[in-house]
Amino acid sequence: MNKLIEIIKEASKLVTPDIEEEMNVKRMSELIISKVKEVSKESPYKPEVSLQGSLAKGTWIKGELDIDIFLSFPRNVDKSTFEKEGLDIGLKALSSYNPYLRYAEHPYVEALVDKYKVNVVPCYKVEKGNWLSAADRTPYHTEYIKNNLKEEQKLEVRLLKKFFKGIGAYGAEIKVQGFSGYVCEILILKFGNFINVLNYLSNMRKGDIISLGEINEEFVRSKFSTPIIILDPIDNLRNLGEAISYDKLALAILSARKFLADPSIKFFKEDGIFEFSQSILNNMVMVKFKHKERSEDILWGQLRKSVKALKKQIEIQGFKVFKYGVFSNNLDTSCFIFLLDSLNLNDFSLKRGPSVFSKENCDRFLAKNYESPLFWIGEDGNLYGLRKREKKDISSIIKSIIEKKSNGISKGIINELKESFQIIVGENIKGETWIKEEIIRFGGKNKLLFS
């Protein structure tokens, strides 16, 4: 217990902003908000300007802050006008800081002001439940947390966020599929503090429901079937657990158990937790390609669909895929990576035919496979034959998969993939620093969990 207390104290210093940072953040946010308010007055729709996110709630991690400023438009503003007005206000208000566009459900404006990322995001001012855009819930989330989170619990939220960040499970975006900042706040409200959340995760049951209010369990289970169900307190028809993938939940569960059994400050740090063996490269293949920049959620949706399709096609060809993954610089380059049992197949594949009691099917099987060097009757009474493979190495097979018409790869990236793909095998897998780091995460052993 003494070790746990010491580690928590050390981690608390990592996550708690000092007075200087708080003063700088306050000064900077007030400056930006005043600029946005001034420009907003020129709009015929007079959107309300408000500070949202972790800064408004006082739960940001030391040195890791986005300043989120929301523009709440009347609900009668049509979508195209809503988007145009939001961008115009954001671009003009942040014009001194080289603003640029980012994309979620709808575009918004972002800029780097000093060392802080500033977002100007439009939303609709609506009543609960009458949502017109995904961002409409945010002001209600902020209000709920500010009204219910105790001052001493802000540190607990910061610890939980940093823990999830350290193990690689922080963020609800499609790229990560982990725990959002809002979910961290909900978990602290539910269980009281950081350690209680870890104790819960260590012993949770599949399909647990987390709610801050009274629920009809039968109704909830009829609507949701995720491994963990976390109900949004401002919208009980929304399951926050849907954004958390099975593997990220499992990572959180195992990490919680390991931390409680053997506390270490390393759980709060993102570097140096993977041990990579070069020999693993001998069974890896990477597909690298170029593409145009787009919304991260759109890009990652396309990437995840495509890598699953490639995996399926590779397995159909006879390879055993142990593990597969995706990584991207979120700008113009992405990679699919596969860990296989072997990078080459043997000369022949086994073809199982029909039962001898099916005369027509037997005739068709023999005619179709007449070049087979060997046929035989199995103990099950079915015909079997060997088929000589035309392609045996993984590079040739992936190339043929990408080039064929029907392969399951997302239509949003297939043309860019065909035009620019490189297939890199084994020890030749190298690249920019970000690629090397991703390869280590993909193929390295997590020393915190498995040592």
Tab-separated table of N, CA and C in Angstrom, residues 261-419:
chain	number	residue	atom	x	y	z
A	261	ALA	N	-1.402	-4.733	-8.606
A	261	ALA	CA	-0.535	-5.781	-8.056
A	261	ALA	C	0.900	-5.302	-7.892
A	262	ASP	N	1.343	-4.451	-8.809
A	262	ASP	CA	2.729	-3.965	-8.776
A	262	ASP	C	2.772	-2.544	-9.322
A	263	PRO	N	2.436	-1.545	-8.497
A	263	PRO	CA	2.353	-0.156	-8.964
A	263	PRO	C	3.675	0.339	-9.545
A	264	SER	N	3.577	1.090	-10.635
A	264	SER	CA	4.764	1.666	-11.267
A	264	SER	C	4.385	2.961	-11.962
A	265	ILE	N	5.270	3.942	-11.903
A	265	ILE	CA	5.033	5.217	-12.577
A	265	ILE	C	5.038	5.031	-14.090
A	266	LYS	N	5.585	3.917	-14.565
A	266	LYS	CA	5.659	3.662	-16.011
A	266	LYS	C	4.278	3.559	-16.645
A	267	PHE	N	3.265	3.218	-15.848
A	267	PHE	CA	1.910	3.144	-16.394
A	267	PHE	C	1.396	4.520	-16.810
A	268	PHE	N	2.011	5.567	-16.308
A	268	PHE	CA	1.579	6.925	-16.625
A	268	PHE	C	2.455	7.567	-17.699
A	269	LYS	N	3.371	6.794	-18.249
A	269	LYS	CA	4.271	7.313	-19.278
A	269	LYS	C	4.121	6.476	-20.539
A	270	GLU	N	4.225	7.124	-21.682
A	270	GLU	CA	3.940	6.443	-22.945
A	270	GLU	C	5.165	5.800	-23.583
A	271	ASP	N	6.339	6.119	-23.106
A	271	ASP	CA	7.558	5.670	-23.776
A	271	ASP	C	8.191	4.471	-23.090
A	272	GLY	N	8.859	3.658	-23.887
A	272	GLY	CA	9.719	2.608	-23.360
A	272	GLY	C	9.026	1.414	-22.757
A	273	ILE	N	7.755	1.178	-23.095
A	273	ILE	CA	7.079	0.026	-22.484
A	273	ILE	C	7.076	-1.197	-23.404
A	274	PHE	N	7.582	-1.020	-24.641
A	274	PHE	CA	7.586	-2.151	-25.578
A	274	PHE	C	9.005	-2.645	-25.834
A	275	GLU	N	9.164	-3.949	-25.761
A	275	GLU	CA	10.449	-4.602	-26.020
A	275	GLU	C	10.345	-5.324	-27.360
A	276	PHE	N	11.157	-4.892	-28.322
A	276	PHE	CA	11.026	-5.399	-29.691
A	276	PHE	C	12.158	-6.348	-30.041
A	277	SER	N	11.793	-7.485	-30.591
A	277	SER	CA	12.771	-8.462	-31.066
A	277	SER	C	12.861	-8.372	-32.581
A	278	GLN	N	14.061	-8.134	-33.098
A	278	GLN	CA	14.250	-7.983	-34.540
A	278	GLN	C	13.797	-9.218	-35.311
A	279	SER	N	13.859	-10.381	-34.672
A	279	SER	CA	13.480	-11.613	-35.368
A	279	SER	C	12.006	-11.616	-35.770
A	280	ILE	N	11.185	-10.833	-35.052
A	280	ILE	CA	9.758	-10.745	-35.388
A	280	ILE	C	9.570	-10.192	-36.801
A	281	LEU	N	10.493	-9.314	-37.223
A	281	LEU	CA	10.389	-8.718	-38.553
A	281	LEU	C	10.363	-9.764	-39.657
A	282	ASN	N	11.015	-10.900	-39.404
A	282	ASN	CA	11.095	-11.944	-40.430
A	282	ASN	C	9.731	-12.492	-40.834
A	283	ASN	N	8.728	-12.217	-40.011
A	283	ASN	CA	7.377	-12.710	-40.311
A	283	ASN	C	6.386	-11.572	-40.539
A	284	MET	N	6.903	-10.386	-40.843
A	284	MET	CA	6.040	-9.226	-41.054
A	284	MET	C	6.043	-8.785	-42.512
A	285	VAL	N	4.908	-8.259	-42.933
A	285	VAL	CA	4.803	-7.601	-44.234
A	285	VAL	C	4.008	-6.314	-44.044
A	286	MET	N	4.460	-5.244	-44.699
A	286	MET	CA	3.810	-3.940	-44.561
A	286	MET	C	3.418	-3.415	-45.940
A	287	VAL	N	2.214	-2.885	-46.033
A	287	VAL	CA	1.740	-2.231	-47.253
A	287	VAL	C	1.650	-0.737	-46.957
A	288	LYS	N	2.476	0.035	-47.630
A	288	LYS	CA	2.545	1.480	-47.403
A	288	LYS	C	2.007	2.203	-48.633
A	289	PHE	N	1.193	3.239	-48.413
A	289	PHE	CA	0.648	3.961	-49.567
A	289	PHE	C	0.359	5.418	-49.220
A	290	LYS	N	0.200	6.221	-50.262
A	290	LYS	CA	-0.061	7.652	-50.131
A	290	LYS	C	-1.541	7.933	-50.384
A	291	HIS	N	-2.034	9.000	-49.780
A	291	HIS	CA	-3.426	9.397	-49.996
A	291	HIS	C	-3.583	10.865	-49.659
A	292	LYS	N	-4.699	11.437	-50.065
A	292	LYS	CA	-4.991	12.825	-49.740
A	292	LYS	C	-5.418	12.942	-48.279
A	293	GLU	N	-5.187	14.114	-47.714
A	293	GLU	CA	-5.612	14.357	-46.328
A	293	GLU	C	-7.136	14.417	-46.266
A	294	ARG	N	-7.682	13.910	-45.161
A	294	ARG	CA	-9.124	13.942	-44.942
A	294	ARG	C	-9.393	13.861	-43.442
A	295	SER	N	-10.638	13.959	-43.054
A	295	SER	CA	-11.017	13.820	-41.650
A	295	SER	C	-10.440	12.534	-41.076
A	296	GLU	N	-9.870	12.617	-39.878
A	296	GLU	CA	-9.278	11.429	-39.255
A	296	GLU	C	-10.305	10.321	-39.069
A	297	ASP	N	-11.515	10.677	-38.668
A	297	ASP	CA	-12.537	9.647	-38.472
A	297	ASP	C	-12.894	8.961	-39.786
A	298	ILE	N	-12.982	9.735	-40.862
A	298	ILE	CA	-13.262	9.143	-42.176
A	298	ILE	C	-12.094	8.270	-42.609
A	299	LEU	N	-10.871	8.801	-42.483
A	299	LEU	CA	-9.675	8.052	-42.878
A	299	LEU	C	-9.580	6.736	-42.127
A	300	TRP	N	-9.735	6.793	-40.809
A	300	TRP	CA	-9.560	5.580	-40.014
A	300	TRP	C	-10.697	4.583	-40.213
A	301	GLY	N	-11.872	5.074	-40.522
A	301	GLY	CA	-12.950	4.162	-40.882
A	301	GLY	C	-12.609	3.396	-42.152
A	302	GLN	N	-12.060	4.107	-43.130
A	302	GLN	CA	-11.651	3.477	-44.389
A	302	GLN	C	-10.491	2.510	-44.173
A	303	LEU	N	-9.531	2.910	-43.354
A	303	LEU	CA	-8.360	2.065	-43.110
A	303	LEU	C	-8.743	0.773	-42.393
A	304	ARG	N	-9.579	0.878	-41.376
A	304	ARG	CA	-9.955	-0.320	-40.607
A	304	ARG	C	-10.764	-1.294	-41.468
A	305	LYS	N	-11.662	-0.770	-42.276
A	305	LYS	CA	-12.421	-1.644	-43.174
A	305	LYS	C	-11.482	-2.350	-44.150
A	306	SER	N	-10.524	-1.612	-44.672
A	306	SER	CA	-9.633	-2.147	-45.703
A	306	SER	C	-8.669	-3.182	-45.157
A	307	VAL	N	-8.121	-2.946	-43.970
A	307	VAL	CA	-7.154	-3.912	-43.434
A	307	VAL	C	-7.843	-5.233	-43.094
A	308	LYS	N	-9.093	-5.169	-42.651
A	308	LYS	CA	-9.840	-6.407	-42.380
A	308	LYS	C	-10.102	-7.177	-43.672
A	309	ALA	N	-10.407	-6.434	-44.750
A	309	ALA	CA	-10.639	-7.082	-46.043
A	309	ALA	C	-9.362	-7.736	-46.556
A	310	LEU	N	-8.236	-7.035	-46.426
A	310	LEU	CA	-6.954	-7.598	-46.851
A	310	LEU	C	-6.609	-8.848	-46.056
A	311	LYS	N	-6.820	-8.791	-44.740
A	311	LYS	CA	-6.554	-9.950	-43.887
A	311	LYS	C	-7.364	-11.158	-44.360
A	312	LYS	N	-8.641	-10.930	-44.616
A	312	LYS	CA	-9.512	-12.027	-45.049
A	312	LYS	C	-9.011	-12.638	-46.355
A	313	GLN	N	-8.632	-11.782	-47.306
A	313	GLN	CA	-8.156	-12.271	-48.600
A	313	GLN	C	-6.826	-13.009	-48.469
A	314	ILE	N	-5.951	-12.523	-47.605
A	314	ILE	CA	-4.658	-13.186	-47.376
A	314	ILE	C	-4.877	-14.577	-46.789
A	315	GLU	N	-5.820	-14.686	-45.862
A	315	GLU	CA	-6.109	-15.988	-45.254
A	315	GLU	C	-6.746	-16.948	-46.259
A	316	ILE	N	-7.580	-16.420	-47.140
A	316	ILE	CA	-8.185	-17.265	-48.174
A	316	ILE	C	-7.103	-17.911	-49.040
A	317	GLN	N	-6.019	-17.174	-49.242
A	317	GLN	CA	-4.920	-17.690	-50.068
A	317	GLN	C	-4.088	-18.751	-49.353
A	318	GLY	N	-4.297	-18.922	-48.049
A	318	GLY	CA	-3.603	-19.992	-47.335
A	318	GLY	C	-2.650	-19.558	-46.248
A	319	PHE	N	-2.481	-18.254	-46.055
A	319	PHE	CA	-1.602	-17.765	-44.997
A	319	PHE	C	-2.343	-17.741	-43.659
A	320	LYS	N	-1.603	-17.885	-42.592
A	320	LYS	CA	-2.138	-17.726	-41.243
A	320	LYS	C	-1.719	-16.355	-40.739
A	321	VAL	N	-2.705	-15.487	-40.489
A	321	VAL	CA	-2.422	-14.144	-39.979
A	321	VAL	C	-2.521	-14.175	-38.460
A	322	PHE	N	-1.381	-14.008	-37.789
A	322	PHE	CA	-1.377	-13.988	-36.327
A	322	PHE	C	-1.956	-12.679	-35.789
A	323	LYS	N	-1.566	-11.573	-36.423
A	323	LYS	CA	-1.931	-10.249	-35.923
A	323	LYS	C	-1.895	-9.276	-37.094
A	324	TYR	N	-2.745	-8.272	-37.041
A	324	TYR	CA	-2.727	-7.265	-38.109
A	324	TYR	C	-3.035	-5.898	-37.512
A	325	GLY	N	-2.663	-4.844	-38.225
A	325	GLY	CA	-2.887	-3.509	-37.694
A	325	GLY	C	-2.780	-2.440	-38.763
A	326	VAL	N	-3.041	-1.212	-38.341
A	326	VAL	CA	-3.008	-0.040	-39.210
A	326	VAL	C	-2.275	1.067	-38.489
A	327	PHE	N	-1.481	1.838	-39.209
A	327	PHE	CA	-0.999	3.090	-38.651
A	327	PHE	C	-0.881	4.140	-39.742
A	328	SER	N	-0.931	5.398	-39.334
A	328	SER	CA	-0.993	6.502	-40.287
A	328	SER	C	-0.399	7.758	-39.664
A	329	ASN	N	0.120	8.646	-40.515
A	329	ASN	CA	0.542	9.954	-40.005
A	329	ASN	C	-0.623	10.932	-40.009
A	330	ASN	N	-1.810	10.434	-40.401
A	330	ASN	CA	-3.058	11.209	-40.429
A	330	ASN	C	-3.015	12.383	-41.402
A	331	LEU	N	-2.040	12.354	-42.293
A	331	LEU	CA	-1.923	13.397	-43.312
A	331	LEU	C	-1.996	12.792	-44.707
A	332	ASP	N	-0.881	12.134	-45.112
A	332	ASP	CA	-0.817	11.649	-46.490
A	332	ASP	C	-0.262	10.240	-46.640
A	333	THR	N	0.072	9.578	-45.536
A	333	THR	CA	0.681	8.250	-45.619
A	333	THR	C	0.071	7.319	-44.581
A	334	SER	N	-0.277	6.115	-45.018
A	334	SER	CA	-0.797	5.098	-44.101
A	334	SER	C	-0.176	3.748	-44.430
A	335	CYS	N	-0.247	2.839	-43.462
A	335	CYS	CA	0.346	1.512	-43.625
A	335	CYS	C	-0.577	0.444	-43.051
A	336	PHE	N	-0.653	-0.685	-43.751
A	336	PHE	CA	-1.252	-1.901	-43.212
A	336	PHE	C	-0.104	-2.835	-42.854
A	337	ILE	N	-0.199	-3.507	-41.724
A	337	ILE	CA	0.878	-4.413	-41.344
A	337	ILE	C	0.301	-5.743	-40.872
A	338	PHE	N	1.005	-6.811	-41.226
A	338	PHE	CA	0.541	-8.165	-40.904
A	338	PHE	C	1.696	-8.983	-40.341
A	339	LEU	N	1.403	-9.731	-39.288
A	339	LEU	CA	2.344	-10.705	-38.739
A	339	LEU	C	1.817	-12.082	-39.126
A	340	LEU	N	2.630	-12.837	-39.881
A	340	LEU	CA	2.187	-14.103	-40.463
A	340	LEU	C	2.975	-15.278	-39.913
A	341	ASP	N	2.432	-16.471	-40.119
A	341	ASP	CA	3.183	-17.663	-39.724
A	341	ASP	C	4.375	-17.876	-40.645
A	342	SER	N	4.258	-17.428	-41.887
A	342	SER	CA	5.340	-17.539	-42.861
A	342	SER	C	5.090	-16.524	-43.964
A	343	LEU	N	6.157	-16.068	-44.601
A	343	LEU	CA	6.011	-15.129	-45.708
A	343	LEU	C	5.889	-15.843	-47.050
A	344	ASN	N	5.994	-17.169	-47.017
A	344	ASN	CA	5.895	-17.963	-48.241
A	344	ASN	C	5.044	-19.203	-47.994
A	345	LEU	N	4.259	-19.571	-48.992
A	345	LEU	CA	3.462	-20.784	-48.927
A	345	LEU	C	4.227	-21.939	-49.567
A	346	ASN	N	3.805	-23.175	-49.269
A	346	ASN	CA	4.431	-24.306	-49.951
A	346	ASN	C	3.884	-24.425	-51.376
A	347	ASP	N	4.397	-25.371	-52.130
A	347	ASP	CA	4.080	-25.459	-53.558
A	347	ASP	C	2.625	-25.807	-53.844
A	348	PHE	N	1.986	-26.531	-52.925
A	348	PHE	CA	0.645	-27.044	-53.207
A	348	PHE	C	-0.367	-26.610	-52.148
A	349	SER	N	-1.614	-26.466	-52.598
A	349	SER	CA	-2.729	-26.257	-51.672
A	349	SER	C	-3.667	-27.454	-51.763
A	350	LEU	N	-4.356	-27.721	-50.667
A	350	LEU	CA	-5.283	-28.852	-50.611
A	350	LEU	C	-6.673	-28.400	-51.032
A	351	LYS	N	-7.257	-29.131	-51.921
A	351	LYS	CA	-8.608	-28.822	-52.387
A	351	LYS	C	-9.527	-29.972	-52.004
A	352	ARG	N	-10.502	-29.696	-51.133
A	352	ARG	CA	-11.469	-30.722	-50.723
A	352	ARG	C	-12.641	-30.724	-51.686
A	353	GLY	N	-12.961	-31.884	-52.202
A	353	GLY	CA	-14.039	-32.000	-53.164
A	353	GLY	C	-15.312	-32.560	-52.558
A	354	PRO	N	-16.252	-32.923	-53.400
A	354	PRO	CA	-17.557	-33.414	-52.938
A	354	PRO	C	-17.513	-34.884	-52.535
A	355	SER	N	-18.598	-35.331	-51.965
A	355	SER	CA	-18.764	-36.750	-51.634
A	355	SER	C	-18.909	-37.562	-52.922
A	356	VAL	N	-18.412	-38.790	-52.890
A	356	VAL	CA	-18.513	-39.651	-54.076
A	356	VAL	C	-19.966	-39.982	-54.401
A	357	PHE	N	-20.874	-39.778	-53.460
A	357	PHE	CA	-22.283	-40.062	-53.704
A	357	PHE	C	-22.947	-38.972	-54.554
A	358	SER	N	-22.219	-37.873	-54.788
A	358	SER	CA	-22.743	-36.789	-55.623
A	358	SER	C	-22.042	-36.844	-56.977
A	359	LYS	N	-22.608	-37.616	-57.904
A	359	LYS	CA	-21.946	-37.905	-59.172
A	359	LYS	C	-21.628	-36.642	-59.973
A	360	GLU	N	-22.631	-35.767	-60.154
A	360	GLU	CA	-22.417	-34.578	-60.982
A	360	GLU	C	-21.347	-33.669	-60.383
A	361	ASN	N	-21.394	-33.491	-59.070
A	361	ASN	CA	-20.389	-32.643	-58.418
A	361	ASN	C	-18.997	-33.253	-58.516
A	362	CYS	N	-18.915	-34.568	-58.417
A	362	CYS	CA	-17.615	-35.241	-58.565
A	362	CYS	C	-17.054	-35.013	-59.967
A	363	ASP	N	-17.919	-35.133	-60.970
A	363	ASP	CA	-17.475	-34.927	-62.352
A	363	ASP	C	-16.966	-33.501	-62.554
A	364	ARG	N	-17.703	-32.538	-61.994
A	364	ARG	CA	-17.286	-31.139	-62.129
A	364	ARG	C	-15.956	-30.889	-61.425
A	365	PHE	N	-15.806	-31.462	-60.233
A	365	PHE	CA	-14.575	-31.277	-59.458
A	365	PHE	C	-13.369	-31.821	-60.222
A	366	LEU	N	-13.502	-33.002	-60.778
A	366	LEU	CA	-12.390	-33.622	-61.507
A	366	LEU	C	-12.068	-32.849	-62.782
A	367	ALA	N	-13.113	-32.358	-63.448
A	367	ALA	CA	-12.884	-31.595	-64.680
A	367	ALA	C	-12.206	-30.259	-64.389
A	368	LYS	N	-12.649	-29.619	-63.329
A	368	LYS	CA	-12.096	-28.307	-62.985
A	368	LYS	C	-10.655	-28.411	-62.521
A	369	ASN	N	-10.306	-29.496	-61.880
A	369	ASN	CA	-8.968	-29.650	-61.305
A	369	ASN	C	-8.152	-30.728	-62.030
A	370	TYR	N	-8.396	-30.867	-63.339
A	370	TYR	CA	-7.775	-31.976	-64.080
A	370	TYR	C	-6.248	-31.917	-64.075
A	371	GLU	N	-5.666	-30.715	-63.863
A	371	GLU	CA	-4.208	-30.591	-63.866
A	371	GLU	C	-3.587	-30.959	-62.521
A	372	SER	N	-4.395	-31.309	-61.559
A	372	SER	CA	-3.862	-31.677	-60.243
A	372	SER	C	-2.905	-32.863	-60.361
A	373	PRO	N	-1.746	-32.782	-59.677
A	373	PRO	CA	-0.790	-33.894	-59.745
A	373	PRO	C	-1.223	-35.099	-58.914
A	374	LEU	N	-2.249	-34.903	-58.074
A	374	LEU	CA	-2.661	-36.013	-57.218
A	374	LEU	C	-4.120	-35.865	-56.797
A	375	PHE	N	-4.884	-36.946	-56.967
A	375	PHE	CA	-6.239	-37.047	-56.416
A	375	PHE	C	-6.285	-38.245	-55.481
A	376	TRP	N	-7.178	-38.183	-54.483
A	376	TRP	CA	-7.418	-39.361	-53.654
A	376	TRP	C	-8.784	-39.260	-52.986
A	377	ILE	N	-9.216	-40.413	-52.474
A	377	ILE	CA	-10.480	-40.464	-51.736
A	377	ILE	C	-10.156	-40.466	-50.256
A	378	GLY	N	-10.744	-39.520	-49.513
A	378	GLY	CA	-10.477	-39.422	-48.085
A	378	GLY	C	-11.297	-40.406	-47.283
A	379	GLU	N	-10.967	-40.517	-45.998
A	379	GLU	CA	-11.697	-41.431	-45.118
A	379	GLU	C	-13.161	-41.033	-44.961
A	380	ASP	N	-13.463	-39.769	-45.268
A	380	ASP	CA	-14.848	-39.300	-45.165
A	380	ASP	C	-15.647	-39.553	-46.438
A	381	GLY	N	-15.000	-40.183	-47.440
A	381	GLY	CA	-15.701	-40.476	-48.685
A	381	GLY	C	-15.727	-39.316	-49.657
A	382	ASN	N	-14.967	-38.255	-49.360
A	382	ASN	CA	-14.889	-37.106	-50.261
A	382	ASN	C	-13.649	-37.207	-51.141
A	383	LEU	N	-13.720	-36.545	-52.295
A	383	LEU	CA	-12.549	-36.451	-53.163
A	383	LEU	C	-11.630	-35.344	-52.670
A	384	TYR	N	-10.343	-35.536	-52.828
A	384	TYR	CA	-9.341	-34.529	-52.482
A	384	TYR	C	-8.348	-34.418	-53.630
A	385	GLY	N	-7.792	-33.228	-53.788
A	385	GLY	CA	-6.772	-33.043	-54.807
A	385	GLY	C	-5.765	-31.996	-54.386
A	386	LEU	N	-4.590	-32.060	-54.958
A	386	LEU	CA	-3.568	-31.043	-54.741
A	386	LEU	C	-3.598	-30.057	-55.901
A	387	ARG	N	-3.513	-28.772	-55.566
A	387	ARG	CA	-3.464	-27.736	-56.599
A	387	ARG	C	-2.123	-27.014	-56.493
A	388	LYS	N	-1.427	-26.917	-57.604
A	388	LYS	CA	-0.136	-26.230	-57.601
A	388	LYS	C	-0.372	-24.721	-57.563
A	389	ARG	N	0.262	-24.068	-56.632
A	389	ARG	CA	0.078	-22.626	-56.484
A	389	ARG	C	0.871	-21.862	-57.543
A	390	GLU	N	0.214	-20.850	-58.139
A	390	GLU	CA	0.918	-19.986	-59.088
A	390	GLU	C	1.768	-18.962	-58.349
A	391	LYS	N	1.234	-18.454	-57.230
A	391	LYS	CA	1.955	-17.457	-56.435
A	391	LYS	C	2.120	-18.004	-55.028
A	392	LYS	N	3.333	-17.879	-54.507
A	392	LYS	CA	3.609	-18.439	-53.180
A	392	LYS	C	4.111	-17.401	-52.185
A	393	ASP	N	4.717	-16.311	-52.673
A	393	ASP	CA	5.262	-15.313	-51.747
A	393	ASP	C	4.207	-14.259	-51.440
A	394	ILE	N	4.263	-13.728	-50.235
A	394	ILE	CA	3.239	-12.811	-49.744
A	394	ILE	C	3.161	-11.534	-50.572
A	395	SER	N	4.292	-11.053	-51.080
A	395	SER	CA	4.283	-9.818	-51.874
A	395	SER	C	3.448	-9.982	-53.135
A	396	SER	N	3.661	-11.087	-53.849
A	396	SER	CA	2.910	-11.327	-55.087
A	396	SER	C	1.424	-11.476	-54.809
A	397	ILE	N	1.111	-12.147	-53.722
A	397	ILE	CA	-0.300	-12.391	-53.402
A	397	ILE	C	-1.004	-11.106	-52.991
A	398	ILE	N	-0.360	-10.279	-52.162
A	398	ILE	CA	-0.980	-9.000	-51.778
A	398	ILE	C	-1.158	-8.112	-53.006
A	399	LYS	N	-0.170	-8.090	-53.878
A	399	LYS	CA	-0.262	-7.295	-55.110
A	399	LYS	C	-1.473	-7.726	-55.933
A	400	SER	N	-1.668	-9.024	-56.082
A	400	SER	CA	-2.805	-9.513	-56.872
A	400	SER	C	-4.133	-9.202	-56.191
A	401	ILE	N	-4.157	-9.231	-54.862
A	401	ILE	CA	-5.386	-8.899	-54.123
A	401	ILE	C	-5.762	-7.442	-54.352
A	402	ILE	N	-4.780	-6.551	-54.225
A	402	ILE	CA	-5.043	-5.115	-54.384
A	402	ILE	C	-5.502	-4.797	-55.801
A	403	GLU	N	-4.942	-5.483	-56.769
A	403	GLU	CA	-5.222	-5.161	-58.172
A	403	GLU	C	-6.520	-5.763	-58.695
A	404	LYS	N	-7.083	-6.755	-57.994
A	404	LYS	CA	-8.322	-7.345	-58.507
A	404	LYS	C	-9.519	-6.454	-58.193
A	405	LYS	N	-10.583	-6.621	-58.957
A	405	LYS	CA	-11.722	-5.702	-58.879
A	405	LYS	C	-12.466	-5.788	-57.555
A	406	SER	N	-12.772	-6.986	-57.127
A	406	SER	CA	-13.571	-7.159	-55.911
A	406	SER	C	-12.687	-7.700	-54.796
A	407	ASN	N	-12.326	-6.816	-53.855
A	407	ASN	CA	-11.430	-7.242	-52.776
A	407	ASN	C	-11.877	-6.769	-51.400
A	408	GLY	N	-12.965	-6.015	-51.327
A	408	GLY	CA	-13.482	-5.557	-50.045
A	408	GLY	C	-12.825	-4.313	-49.494
A	409	ILE	N	-11.808	-3.802	-50.184
A	409	ILE	CA	-11.118	-2.595	-49.728
A	409	ILE	C	-12.034	-1.390	-49.917
A	410	SER	N	-11.986	-0.455	-48.979
A	410	SER	CA	-12.864	0.714	-49.001
A	410	SER	C	-12.759	1.474	-50.325
A	411	LYS	N	-13.903	1.824	-50.894
A	411	LYS	CA	-13.928	2.595	-52.139
A	411	LYS	C	-13.267	3.960	-51.963
A	412	GLY	N	-13.241	4.446	-50.723
A	412	GLY	CA	-12.673	5.768	-50.475
A	412	GLY	C	-11.167	5.841	-50.622
A	413	ILE	N	-10.488	4.680	-50.552
A	413	ILE	CA	-9.023	4.710	-50.675
A	413	ILE	C	-8.476	3.760	-51.733
A	414	ILE	N	-9.327	2.947	-52.361
A	414	ILE	CA	-8.826	1.903	-53.252
A	414	ILE	C	-7.999	2.467	-54.403
A	415	ASN	N	-8.438	3.574	-55.022
A	415	ASN	CA	-7.692	4.124	-56.154
A	415	ASN	C	-6.331	4.656	-55.728
A	416	GLU	N	-6.291	5.351	-54.592
A	416	GLU	CA	-5.013	5.864	-54.092
A	416	GLU	C	-4.086	4.721	-53.696
A	417	LEU	N	-4.664	3.661	-53.142
A	417	LEU	CA	-3.874	2.483	-52.781
A	417	LEU	C	-3.268	1.844	-54.024
A	418	LYS	N	-4.079	1.641	-55.060
A	418	LYS	CA	-3.591	1.013	-56.287
A	418	LYS	C	-2.488	1.833	-56.953
A	419	GLU	N	-2.606	3.151	-56.865
A	419	GLU	CA	-1.657	4.030	-57.550
A	419	GLU	C	-0.316	4.154	-56.836
